[in-house]
């Protein structure tokens, strides 16, 4: 259920966190590069090390759980949210060679812990069994329950532990912000945006669950989920957070937020399109996977809005079932015929344009403008 | 699974939050009194009102969820954790008639939102169906799913929503701390204790789940759960938080923490004893309820440690089963015969004594010493 920008920006590097306490040159950091990913993971690694002092006295059971969280967080991802936050800070004139850079990068890295909570809890909610090629946290602990030969329900145990590990990630996200070393004034600017971001992503997840349960088929409902679950959380608020840290003025913040909302929704629309039409060889997912999962996307909502009763019934009965290749092809043809695909492509172009225009005409630094331009195209013109 | 101090301190008042924006006289506030409960609930009510601005744009589904959280939080409880935090602040010379009092009370009230997360998630973990006489959050939303006539699994839907509502409570707890209006220096003293408290309670819950799953029967394991799940979270860290806000010195903080740990564990031991021997007419719970639930308490661990193989087998096979009254009576008699009951009573006395002595010989204000004395006796000598 969780969209990821991993595929959107550059090539996912095969890498491991450096063992040495690298003195990364922050001045040269570019979001999306392996060096940026390294720098964020170094912050996270150092933070996890500081938790040991609190965790250890509770004994090995809790140590195991916090190590499971650490492994989960460090297992991968392109660190897109910290990347956008860092870019927001650069856009508003943050100096990566200056004395605040380390604290800012640390606060940006805290977004990865919010994300860990979102993913761990989302995987429970969706009953997902794998994540990034590994068992999900609840499955991992259900397996440990089984391996220990304990009596009782292993699935329930796994779910219980995963709920607590997600909570821990959310609490630790705040701890990392508090311990980042931000100046009090910067922290005071950061906190209200941080508050909005967390409430919005939880709200977005709730709307998503509710949409699936109650079957709200409207385009507006799907767009609202994209806005809060993806755009606000992944691009808009991270940019806003970074800009707030740099003390950006209202006009620049407004421009960055417009970019974040529009490009963020366009990113999700591209994701939805690839989920139905993507090449399995490129996306790494079975063809038409989103159709089998029955995802209620804008693409589907547009199709339903345009369909006559007969076509609508065809879509509704096929969606969320174990379609064979011919069934997927029929559904695809229908989405094209109804004009839903063209409409989604039109929206992607329009949103990318408005987002890019907002930044181009803003007071963002030239470096940030270039970065945001590249990031927008990578997120919306990709094929995987 | 969650112990509550409600029964411990005074009589739970039948009350509702005042509708008018009361100008409560903070100088006269005494933890455990209806006036204190009112003052805390007024802070919470005002805070929930400030969230509307963030919640409303996401639409009625999210408004409903945040209202469910608000109702849950305001439904009751004696506000023991804010009470101990306030007392810690008083103990270190905090001036309830001074300019910081409002911000301090607000930060203390944030503990109730951490507690809301703990309870909502705990109820999922324990599959509890009622809480404070109402359906638990996950049951409530499962019921709403049914009432709406939606397809799909209502229980899964309820669980998903409750996971997110608990997350929201945890995020909002931080927001309330940030927005309390604390001076930056006070916030900087508060934050590391707040971090420890949240990590410890999550660790304590994890140990509890693990103890139940893996059946660690040792006295040490049971004491460690009591320490982190109850004592640290309910008394020690709240006192520590309040003292940190007032800028207490290390010696006073150490004394308050000793009190909190010892009295907190003694409180839980009393709870365990009442869970087996309490008078149903006074506790409001069926007699011997903890035996039927199979709770792994210090009382049980002490009995098992002292039992010969035959008695131990009797305890292990009876625990967690649907015992009839005669079965409960047999188990009780065994716990008495084995000396477990006397041992627990001895521990309660000893812990209460060491806790009280630590505070009596500390630099806490006389008013706080008296309050802490009364709170300790109420928590450990109660019959319900």
XYZ file of C-alpha atoms in Angstrom, chain A residues 167-303:
137
model
C 5.568 2.603 18.221
C 9.218 2.573 19.185
C 10.171 3.929 15.756
C 7.662 6.753 16.122
C 8.900 7.663 19.597
C 12.520 7.472 18.457
C 11.808 9.745 15.506
C 11.000 12.457 18.020
C 13.969 11.629 20.156
C 16.239 12.055 17.157
C 14.706 15.447 16.404
C 15.167 16.543 20.021
C 18.726 15.301 20.108
C 19.732 16.648 16.704
C 21.338 19.709 18.210
C 19.049 22.188 16.488
C 19.031 25.733 17.818
C 15.872 26.373 19.883
C 14.548 28.813 17.284
C 15.048 26.286 14.490
C 13.382 23.568 16.554
C 10.461 25.897 17.207
C 10.021 26.428 13.453
C 10.404 22.715 12.742
C 7.973 21.379 15.361
C 4.632 22.612 13.974
C 5.433 21.316 10.479
C 6.568 17.998 11.959
C 3.258 17.843 13.855
C 1.250 18.430 10.684
C 3.220 15.908 8.695
C 2.684 13.093 11.176
C -1.008 13.804 11.629
C -1.501 14.040 7.864
C 0.200 10.760 7.051
C -1.827 8.933 9.704
C -4.942 10.580 8.315
C -3.942 9.588 4.788
C -3.478 5.970 5.849
C -6.853 6.039 7.543
C -8.530 7.385 4.409
C -6.839 4.655 2.427
C -8.085 1.887 4.718
C -11.506 3.427 4.746
C -11.633 3.829 0.997
C -10.800 0.172 0.580
C -13.296 -0.945 3.213
C -16.167 1.310 2.245
C -15.407 1.374 -1.461
C -15.560 5.124 -2.051
C -15.002 5.107 -5.807
C -14.823 8.839 -6.477
C -11.857 10.552 -8.132
C -11.820 13.076 -5.305
C -11.455 10.362 -2.670
C -8.523 8.797 -4.527
C -6.875 12.183 -5.027
C -7.271 13.040 -1.357
C -5.523 9.823 -0.344
C -2.706 10.603 -2.804
C -2.422 14.082 -1.401
C -2.110 13.111 2.263
C -0.681 9.636 2.165
C 1.913 10.294 -0.522
C 2.365 13.909 -1.588
C 2.223 15.694 1.764
C 4.186 13.046 3.569
C 6.815 12.291 0.924
C 7.540 15.628 -0.708
C 5.495 18.607 0.481
C 6.149 18.441 4.226
C 9.762 17.251 3.948
C 10.513 20.278 1.745
C 8.555 22.438 4.159
C 10.491 21.046 7.132
C 13.825 21.806 5.510
C 12.734 25.270 4.453
C 11.447 25.979 7.968
C 14.819 24.986 9.420
C 16.485 27.545 7.155
C 13.970 30.205 8.155
C 12.406 30.509 4.688
C 9.836 33.224 4.052
C 6.169 32.474 3.422
C 6.400 32.894 -0.344
C 9.173 30.339 -0.755
C 7.411 27.904 1.575
C 4.218 28.270 -0.448
C 6.113 27.581 -3.690
C 7.820 24.509 -2.287
C 4.545 23.201 -0.920
C 2.850 23.652 -4.284
C 5.690 21.741 -5.906
C 5.496 19.036 -3.241
C 1.755 18.579 -3.505
C 1.603 18.595 -7.287
C 4.695 16.550 -8.041
C 3.818 14.219 -5.176
C 0.396 13.476 -6.603
C 1.883 13.149 -10.107
C 4.395 10.668 -8.700
C 1.575 8.574 -7.250
C -0.404 8.741 -10.496
C 2.668 7.458 -12.350
C 2.939 4.708 -9.743
C -0.688 3.750 -10.313
C -0.199 3.713 -14.076
C 2.886 1.501 -13.758
C 1.001 -0.783 -11.376
C -1.343 -1.641 -14.244
C 0.721 -1.083 -17.403
C 4.315 -1.393 -16.164
C 6.704 -3.854 -17.746
C 7.312 -6.645 -15.205
C 10.911 -6.897 -16.441
C 11.454 -3.269 -15.439
C 9.168 -2.828 -12.393
C 10.040 -6.189 -10.842
C 6.365 -6.735 -10.043
C 3.951 -9.096 -11.846
C 2.093 -7.416 -14.649
C -1.184 -5.840 -13.579
C -0.494 -6.461 -9.917
C -2.525 -3.474 -8.733
C -5.580 -4.848 -10.525
C -5.324 -8.150 -8.698
C -4.848 -6.318 -5.406
C -7.914 -4.227 -6.184
C -6.214 -0.894 -5.508
C -8.637 2.020 -5.664
C -6.539 4.429 -7.676
C -7.389 7.616 -9.544
C -6.947 5.598 -12.734
C -9.721 3.236 -11.691
C -11.882 6.055 -10.371
C -11.568 7.894 -13.689
C -12.511 4.744 -15.564
